[in-house]
Amino acid sequence: MFRTALRNVFAHKARLLMTVLAVLLGVAFVSGTLVFTNTISDAYQKSSAKGFDQVDVAIHPESAADTGDTVGRTHKLTQPLLDKAAKVPGAASAIGVVNGFTAMADKDGKLIGGGFQSQGGNYWSAKDGGKDPRYPLASGHAPHGTGEVAIDAETAKRAGYQVGDTVRLSVDGPVLKPVVTGIFTTDDGNVAAGGSLALFDTATAQRLFHSVGSYDEIDVKAAPGTSQTALRDALDAVVPKDVASTTTGQKLADDQAEQISSAMSGMKTGLLVFAGIALFVGTFIIANTFTMLVAQRTKELALLRAVGASRRQVTRSVLIEAFVVGAVAAVGGLAAGIGIGAGMRSLMGTLGATVPDGPLVVSPGTVATALLVGILITMLAAWLPGRRAAKIPPVAAMSSVHAKATTKSLVLRNSIGALFAAAGVAVVLYATTMDGSDGQAPMGLGAVLLIIGVFVLTPLLSRPMIAAAAPVLRVFGISGKLARQNSVRNPRRTAATASALMIGLTLITGMTVMAGSLQKSIDKMASSAIKADYMVSMANGIPLSPDVEKKLASVDGVTDTSSLRNAPSRIDHRTEFLTGVNGAAIGRLTDLAVTDGSFRVGGTRVVVDSDTAKSHDWKAGSVFKVSYEDGKKENLTVAGVYEANEVIRGIMLDNATLSPHQRDVTDMQVVLKTSNGASAATKDKLEKALGDNPAITVQDKQDISDSIAKAFTLMLNMLYGLLAMAVIVAVLGVINTLAMSVFERSQEIGMLRAIGLDRKGVKRMVRLESLVISLFGGVLGVGLGVFFGWAAGQLLGSRMSTYELVLPWGRMAAFLLLAAAVGVLAALWPARRAARLNMLTAIKSE
């Protein structure tokens, strides 16, 4: 039986090629994902580990716990503590570290590093004038004073800066223009990932990052012969426990590696989900292929049974075929996956995302996973056809009385499918009545049940839906009629072929519906809640300097401005964040529905969103006690209650009341209104007033909408690219089905040719059959996608008052055209093969 199975594999090389390709693509995606994420993770971990070479023990400030009505705060690491740490037994040296966000512009004025990876710090010059061991200088000298800065070598290379050039920087708003006095090398992970690092002298860094006379971290280097653990124990004896904590450099490196691994696991999971979808679609094709191969060899298998082969041996022979096919596909997929992993890493560099150098990582786990997935998926898909063939009695198989499914089996299949589909719809509808995240798990379960139910019911659905295409097919004469009859002749095969395409289009349509609806809802939210013409903020979301609002308020044409400030407080023994605003102007800059009282902010009068008011049982006129950040207390009065949204919510009070209690007065953003409204000239005037600062974004409502649309478009394009793998696998499935269908109908096609159907007619028949099957899958996919998009939107609507369903009719039409294109392309080779059959040879075939 083993030799028979191998003979069958090699006897059907052409027919199994598509199956091999389907498995190979899925395995390639899985292994490529693992190679890519392992390679990136390993490169970042090694790069970050180098950054701790100069740190044997790090001292970090402790956060005071919130107790009673006191708002927690972070202790400071002072110069006396640094001096004390440098003198403990076993310490060779101690460095005070200061760091914070520092935006750096290139020579064209554009932000380097994308904002989130733009960092600044201090170059540590010891009292004897020694060099900072963390940042070896490649050229120039260390920075001194406010007008000098050192930059990393990678940034200097990318931006074209040299020693002596003037560079434009921003820490919290105002533009700085220091001279580059030094260029240094570093193993900093942010720099390796495409960010930038600017170093000032320690005094300047402390002033810029609001840490005058203090440090963010103290790094202690051990003397020769002293272990990190021994040094940490010595430091613990002199460092106050309630002020700071100590951590070894090895622990920091291990924690960083774990964080990187955790961050990469999200990307890995996302990519593997799409790989799983491709494999799931491929499973249909494999099962379809083996079903047809076994059906074509039914008489051969019956003869084996007649000469003594048992049912188990027949099933085993089919599984051996599947094992060989799966092993070949898995090995090919692994090789292709390694190439994909390398290509994805190169693509990141092409797109501007710099990745630390490192070798391509192909772990034993990746190899084992690729082989296991490829072989297991193929054998599972082939098991049912093999078992079904083994159960057919030899006499029935020889006389072909088994060919059609019994009424009983069809009724059982349709009943099971109806139950699954009904349960899926019921669970999805139930999930839409739940609140936000609570409904996600039921929604996912319902979606899986519904897809399974529709897949099982697809043979039943195929007849009426394909019959609906009959009027169009009649236009093509006898070829159209034959195409319709061929499409419904074997409903199970048609269903399996269409389902592969259905799954891909369901996901694509559902995500498109959700993305379009979210875009419209966010646009509506921004336009309905904000009257301001512009919103000004830092590129990476960190706080702005209060000087920014002052500069904007002085611009000609600006009529109203308000900075938005966040500060923690204690109310009713729990932490609440306060939002500071310009009480005199905020009413003219926002458009919020007031449900109780009036929108008046000033002095001790505040306005509160309805959710916060409900949680504290407040209403207009309520008085409550607040404990500010500095520990001082005050009674505030609720002047009004408003309806919150995702843009504006919380307790709003006047900045004049809040700011005296803040340790560091900073703004999250500034909103403003102008006399002439939003225009390109006004925006240019505002940007010039801020010194054309690359770190600050000035956005009107259209800019905000466009940035949101850009994010959604980027996300959708990535998802389309990933789901394209499933669509390609579905195309292979259609080709496979048609090719085998042509082989099965060789005698029939020969007879049609003999009685007058020309080659063009045969080609047209096969193409129309492919088109009908693909459009059938496309209609099911788009329909299910719209349903799932609506259902998911109902969950989002429970948290977004402005959510409304938007059906992208144009894109849905494009998806149906895509399904039609799949059908046309998939039929090219099978149609050509059918037309070239020799009619006499075909008539004599069995």
PDB file of C-alpha atoms in Angstrom, residues 100-103 111 114-119 171 537-543 668 694-697:
ATOM      1  CA  GLY A 100      13.632  63.938  27.855  1.00  0.00           C
ATOM      2  CA  PHE A 101      12.014  64.543  24.492  1.00  0.00           C
ATOM      3  CA  THR A 102      14.044  66.636  22.052  1.00  0.00           C
ATOM      4  CA  ALA A 103      12.767  67.153  18.503  1.00  0.00           C
ATOM      5  CA  LEU A 111      11.303  66.284  12.029  1.00  0.00           C
ATOM      6  CA  GLY A 114       9.095  60.527  13.801  1.00  0.00           C
ATOM      7  CA  GLY A 115       8.759  62.277  17.181  1.00  0.00           C
ATOM      8  CA  PHE A 116       8.455  59.263  19.480  1.00  0.00           C
ATOM      9  CA  GLN A 117      12.104  58.301  18.965  1.00  0.00           C
ATOM     10  CA  SER A 118      13.502  61.834  19.278  1.00  0.00           C
ATOM     11  CA  GLN A 119      15.384  62.024  22.560  1.00  0.00           C
ATOM     12  CA  VAL A 171      12.095  70.471  23.820  1.00  0.00           C
ATOM     13  CA  SER A 537       0.107  70.165  19.959  1.00  0.00           C
ATOM     14  CA  MET A 538       3.521  68.509  20.073  1.00  0.00           C
ATOM     15  CA  ALA A 539       4.206  65.919  17.356  1.00  0.00           C
ATOM     16  CA  ASN A 540       4.589  63.075  19.868  1.00  0.00           C
ATOM     17  CA  GLY A 541       1.842  64.127  22.289  1.00  0.00           C
ATOM     18  CA  ILE A 542       4.082  65.378  25.125  1.00  0.00           C
ATOM     19  CA  PRO A 543       3.230  68.650  26.916  1.00  0.00           C
ATOM     20  CA  MET A 668      -1.315  69.238  26.458  1.00  0.00           C
ATOM     21  CA  PRO A 694       9.041  70.793  13.296  1.00  0.00           C
ATOM     22  CA  ALA A 695       8.015  69.399  16.700  1.00  0.00           C
ATOM     23  CA  ILE A 696       4.706  71.305  16.798  1.00  0.00           C
ATOM     24  CA  THR A 697       1.683  70.465  14.657  1.00  0.00           C
TER      25      THR A 697
END
